[in-house]
Amino acid sequence: DTGVSQNPRHKITKRGQNVTFRCDPISEHNRLYWYRQTLGQGPEFLTYFQNEAQLEKSRLLSDRFSAERPKGSFSTLEIQRTEQGDSAMYLCASSSTVNTEAFFGQGTRLTVV
Amino acid sequence: AQSVTQLGSHVSVSEGALVLLRCNYSSSVPPYLFWYVQYPNQGLQLLLKYTSAATLVKGINGFEAEFKKSETSFHLTKPSAHMSDAAEYFCAVSEGFSGGYQKVTFGTGTKLQVIP
């Protein structure tokens, strides 16, 4: 296992289009987190899953955002009707239990033009 | 509410010099504290974490941090900077750690430049 994998690494889209990102966590990790990182800021929590259950969502996750983890393995984050303010790095992380180290993926950089 | 303040968005040091990156936290309960490093276009990597055991925490790549409750600080240090240390460093806090990483609040980061 080579760690947390995110695809694509970069995505350029036109405003109003839908985009979907994928995260493949470390295989034995049951917790999966999504964060958003804008320029000059630290990561901000968006949502997290324990197995297939989405247990918490940040108020940053507007109704245009939806995340799934259908079989408790990989996860997808979809943004509908993208806006320029959605331009950011989207990071995924996974951990095996509550307080063990979370391993981060390399992120997907979204640019909305 | 928990928060962290990283003093200095950019820090420059000469190769071989002491690295000191400052972090002050705010927490209503005894905190868990973290330092992460992020290289360009990469995810975050954990350097070290404080979980209420020893106040001096040693991490990877020769970094260490000291928890000072009286100063609400958790500064990151390394005795001798290496060119490979050039990266962005994030301090983070969690009020207790029973809730998992969704409860972690990150600072705005400090970019470290190492001058040859």
CSV table of C-alpha atoms in Angstrom, one decimal:
chain,number,residue,atom,x,y,z
A,1,ASP,CA,0.0,0.0,0.0
A,2,THR,CA,1.5,3.3,-1.1
A,3,GLY,CA,-0.6,5.6,1.0
A,4,VAL,CA,-3.6,7.8,0.4
A,5,SER,CA,-4.2,8.3,-3.3
A,6,GLN,CA,-6.2,11.2,-4.8
A,7,ASN,CA,-7.3,11.7,-8.4
A,8,PRO,CA,-7.1,13.8,-10.4
A,9,ARG,CA,-4.2,15.8,-9.1
A,10,HIS,CA,-5.3,18.9,-11.0
A,11,LYS,CA,-8.6,19.9,-12.4
A,12,ILE,CA,-9.5,23.1,-14.3
A,13,THR,CA,-13.2,23.6,-14.9
A,14,LYS,CA,-15.5,26.3,-16.1
A,15,ARG,CA,-17.8,28.0,-13.7
A,16,GLY,CA,-21.1,26.2,-13.4
A,17,GLN,CA,-19.7,22.8,-14.3
A,18,ASN,CA,-19.8,19.8,-12.0
A,19,VAL,CA,-16.6,18.1,-10.8
A,20,THR,CA,-15.9,14.9,-8.9
A,21,PHE,CA,-12.8,13.9,-7.1
A,22,ARG,CA,-11.8,10.5,-5.8
A,23,CYS,CA,-9.8,9.4,-2.7
A,24,ASP,CA,-8.5,6.0,-2.1
A,25,PRO,CA,-7.5,5.7,1.5
A,26,ILE,CA,-5.0,3.3,3.1
A,27,SER,CA,-6.8,0.0,2.8
A,28,GLU,CA,-7.2,-0.9,6.5
A,29,HIS,CA,-8.3,2.6,7.5
A,30,ASN,CA,-11.9,2.9,8.4
A,31,ARG,CA,-11.9,6.7,8.9
A,32,LEU,CA,-11.7,9.1,6.0
A,33,TYR,CA,-11.6,12.9,6.1
A,34,TRP,CA,-12.0,15.6,3.4
A,35,TYR,CA,-10.5,19.0,3.9
A,36,ARG,CA,-10.3,22.2,1.8
A,37,GLN,CA,-7.2,24.3,1.7
A,38,THR,CA,-7.2,27.7,0.1
A,39,LEU,CA,-4.2,29.8,-0.7
A,40,GLY,CA,-2.4,31.1,2.4
A,41,GLN,CA,-4.6,29.0,4.8
A,42,GLY,CA,-4.4,25.8,6.6
A,43,PRO,CA,-6.7,22.9,5.9
A,44,GLU,CA,-10.3,23.3,6.9
A,45,PHE,CA,-12.5,20.3,7.7
A,46,LEU,CA,-15.3,19.5,5.3
A,47,THR,CA,-16.6,16.0,6.2
A,48,TYR,CA,-15.7,12.6,7.5
A,49,PHE,CA,-16.7,9.0,7.2
A,50,GLN,CA,-16.4,6.0,9.5
A,51,ASN,CA,-16.6,3.1,7.1
A,52,GLU,CA,-19.5,4.0,4.8
A,53,ALA,CA,-21.3,6.3,7.2
A,54,GLN,CA,-20.9,10.0,6.8
A,55,LEU,CA,-20.9,11.1,10.5
A,56,GLU,CA,-20.1,14.8,10.4
A,57,LYS,CA,-20.3,17.6,7.9
A,58,SER,CA,-18.9,21.1,8.3
A,59,ARG,CA,-21.0,24.2,7.7
A,60,LEU,CA,-18.5,24.8,4.9
A,61,LEU,CA,-20.0,21.9,3.0
A,62,SER,CA,-22.8,23.7,1.2
A,63,ASP,CA,-25.6,21.9,-0.6
A,64,ARG,CA,-23.6,22.0,-3.8
A,65,PHE,CA,-21.1,19.6,-2.2
A,66,SER,CA,-21.8,15.9,-1.7
A,67,ALA,CA,-19.5,13.2,-0.5
A,68,GLU,CA,-19.9,9.4,-0.6
A,69,ARG,CA,-18.1,6.4,0.5
A,70,PRO,CA,-20.3,3.6,-0.8
A,71,LYS,CA,-18.5,0.5,0.4
A,72,GLY,CA,-16.4,1.9,3.1
A,73,SER,CA,-13.3,2.0,0.8
A,74,PHE,CA,-12.8,4.8,-1.7
A,75,SER,CA,-14.6,8.1,-1.4
A,76,THR,CA,-15.8,10.7,-3.9
A,77,LEU,CA,-16.4,14.4,-3.4
A,78,GLU,CA,-18.7,16.1,-5.9
A,79,ILE,CA,-19.1,19.8,-6.4
A,80,GLN,CA,-22.1,20.9,-8.5
A,81,ARG,CA,-22.4,24.2,-10.3
A,82,THR,CA,-18.9,25.2,-9.4
A,83,GLU,CA,-18.1,28.8,-8.4
A,84,GLN,CA,-14.8,30.6,-8.5
A,85,GLY,CA,-14.7,30.5,-4.7
A,86,ASP,CA,-14.5,26.8,-4.9
A,87,SER,CA,-10.9,27.0,-6.3
A,88,ALA,CA,-8.8,25.3,-3.7
A,89,MET,CA,-6.8,22.3,-2.8
A,90,TYR,CA,-9.0,19.4,-1.7
A,91,LEU,CA,-7.2,17.1,0.7
A,92,CYS,CA,-8.2,13.6,1.8
A,93,ALA,CA,-6.9,11.9,4.8
A,94,SER,CA,-7.5,8.5,6.5
A,95,SER,CA,-6.8,6.9,9.8
A,96,SER,CA,-7.3,3.5,11.4
A,97,THR,CA,-9.0,4.7,14.6
A,98,VAL,CA,-9.9,7.9,16.4
A,99,ASN,CA,-6.6,9.0,17.6
A,100,THR,CA,-4.0,7.3,15.5
A,101,GLU,CA,-2.1,9.3,12.9
A,102,ALA,CA,-4.1,10.5,9.9
A,103,PHE,CA,-2.3,10.1,6.6
A,104,PHE,CA,-2.9,12.8,4.0
A,105,GLY,CA,-3.1,12.4,0.2
A,106,GLN,CA,-1.4,14.8,-2.2
A,107,GLY,CA,-4.6,16.6,-2.8
A,108,THR,CA,-6.6,17.6,-5.9
A,109,ARG,CA,-6.1,21.2,-6.9
A,110,LEU,CA,-9.3,22.7,-8.4
A,111,THR,CA,-9.2,25.8,-10.5
A,112,VAL,CA,-12.6,27.3,-11.5
A,113,VAL,CA,-12.3,29.7,-14.4
B,1,ALA,CA,-13.4,27.6,20.8
B,2,GLN,CA,-10.0,26.2,20.0
B,3,SER,CA,-7.6,28.1,17.7
B,4,VAL,CA,-3.9,28.4,16.9
B,5,THR,CA,-1.9,31.4,15.8
B,6,GLN,CA,1.3,31.0,13.9
B,7,LEU,CA,3.5,34.0,14.2
B,8,GLY,CA,5.2,34.8,10.9
B,9,SER,CA,3.8,33.6,7.6
B,10,HIS,CA,7.4,33.5,6.2
B,11,VAL,CA,10.6,32.6,8.1
B,12,SER,CA,14.1,32.6,6.5
B,13,VAL,CA,17.1,30.9,8.0
B,14,SER,CA,20.6,30.1,6.8
B,15,GLU,CA,21.6,26.5,6.3
B,16,GLY,CA,22.9,25.2,9.6
B,17,ALA,CA,21.2,27.8,11.7
B,18,LEU,CA,18.5,27.3,14.3
B,19,VAL,CA,15.0,26.9,13.1
B,20,LEU,CA,12.3,28.4,15.3
B,21,LEU,CA,8.6,28.4,14.2
B,22,ARG,CA,6.2,29.9,16.6
B,23,CYS,CA,2.7,28.6,17.5
B,24,ASN,CA,0.4,29.8,20.2
B,25,TYR,CA,-2.9,28.0,20.9
B,26,SER,CA,-6.2,28.7,22.6
B,27,SER,CA,-8.1,25.9,24.1
B,28,SER,CA,-10.7,25.6,26.9
B,29,VAL,CA,-9.5,22.2,27.9
B,30,PRO,CA,-6.0,20.5,27.9
B,31,PRO,CA,-5.2,20.4,24.2
B,32,TYR,CA,-3.6,17.9,21.8
B,33,LEU,CA,-1.1,19.8,19.6
B,34,PHE,CA,0.4,18.9,16.3
B,35,TRP,CA,3.0,20.1,13.8
B,36,TYR,CA,2.6,19.1,10.2
B,37,VAL,CA,4.9,19.8,7.2
B,38,GLN,CA,3.7,20.3,3.6
B,39,TYR,CA,6.0,20.3,0.6
B,40,PRO,CA,4.8,22.0,-2.6
B,41,ASN,CA,1.9,20.3,-4.2
B,42,GLN,CA,2.0,17.6,-1.5
B,43,GLY,CA,-0.3,16.5,1.3
B,44,LEU,CA,0.5,17.1,5.0
B,45,GLN,CA,2.9,14.9,6.9
B,46,LEU,CA,2.9,14.7,10.7
B,47,LEU,CA,6.1,15.9,12.3
B,48,LEU,CA,5.2,15.4,15.9
B,49,LYS,CA,2.3,15.6,18.3
B,50,TYR,CA,1.7,16.4,22.0
B,51,THR,CA,-0.8,14.3,23.8
B,52,SER,CA,-0.3,15.4,27.5
B,53,ALA,CA,2.6,13.1,28.1
B,54,ALA,CA,6.1,14.6,28.1
B,55,THR,CA,6.2,18.4,27.4
B,56,LEU,CA,9.2,18.1,25.1
B,57,VAL,CA,8.2,16.2,22.1
B,58,LYS,CA,10.7,14.8,19.6
B,59,GLY,CA,9.6,14.3,16.0
B,60,ILE,CA,10.9,13.2,12.7
B,61,ASN,CA,13.8,14.9,10.8
B,62,GLY,CA,15.4,16.3,13.9
B,63,PHE,CA,12.4,18.5,14.9
B,64,GLU,CA,11.1,19.0,18.4
B,65,ALA,CA,8.6,21.1,20.1
B,66,GLU,CA,8.0,22.1,23.7
B,67,PHE,CA,4.5,22.5,25.3
B,68,LYS,CA,4.4,25.5,27.6
B,69,LYS,CA,1.1,25.7,29.3
B,70,SER,CA,1.9,29.1,31.0
B,71,GLU,CA,2.7,30.6,27.7
B,72,THR,CA,0.1,28.7,25.7
B,73,SER,CA,2.8,27.9,23.2
B,74,PHE,CA,4.0,25.0,21.2
B,75,HIS,CA,7.0,26.3,19.2
B,76,LEU,CA,8.8,24.0,16.7
B,77,THR,CA,12.6,24.0,16.7
B,78,LYS,CA,15.5,22.3,14.9
B,79,PRO,CA,19.1,23.0,15.9
B,80,SER,CA,20.5,23.0,12.4
B,81,ALA,CA,18.5,23.8,9.2
B,82,HIS,CA,19.0,21.7,6.1
B,83,MET,CA,18.0,22.7,2.6
B,84,SER,CA,15.5,19.9,2.6
B,85,ASP,CA,13.6,21.6,5.5
B,86,ALA,CA,12.3,24.3,3.1
B,87,ALA,CA,8.5,23.7,3.2
B,88,GLU,CA,5.3,25.0,4.8
B,89,TYR,CA,4.7,24.1,8.4
B,90,PHE,CA,1.3,24.0,10.1
B,91,CYS,CA,0.5,24.0,13.8
B,92,ALA,CA,-2.8,22.4,14.8
B,93,VAL,CA,-4.9,22.0,18.0
B,94,SER,CA,-7.6,19.6,19.2
B,95,GLU,CA,-9.5,20.0,22.4
B,96,GLY,CA,-8.9,16.5,23.7
B,97,PHE,CA,-8.7,13.8,21.0
B,98,SER,CA,-11.7,11.6,21.5
B,99,GLY,CA,-13.4,13.0,18.5
B,100,GLY,CA,-10.9,12.3,15.8
B,101,TYR,CA,-9.3,14.5,13.1
B,102,GLN,CA,-12.5,16.4,12.2
B,103,LYS,CA,-12.0,18.2,15.5
B,104,VAL,CA,-8.5,19.4,14.6
B,105,THR,CA,-8.0,23.1,13.8
B,106,PHE,CA,-5.1,24.1,11.7
B,107,GLY,CA,-3.1,27.4,11.7
B,108,THR,CA,-2.5,29.4,8.6
B,109,GLY,CA,1.0,28.0,8.1
B,110,THR,CA,4.6,29.3,8.1
B,111,LYS,CA,6.7,29.0,5.0
B,112,LEU,CA,10.3,28.2,5.9
B,113,GLN,CA,13.0,29.3,3.5
B,114,VAL,CA,16.5,27.9,3.9
B,115,ILE,CA,19.3,30.0,2.5
B,116,PRO,CA,22.5,28.3,1.4
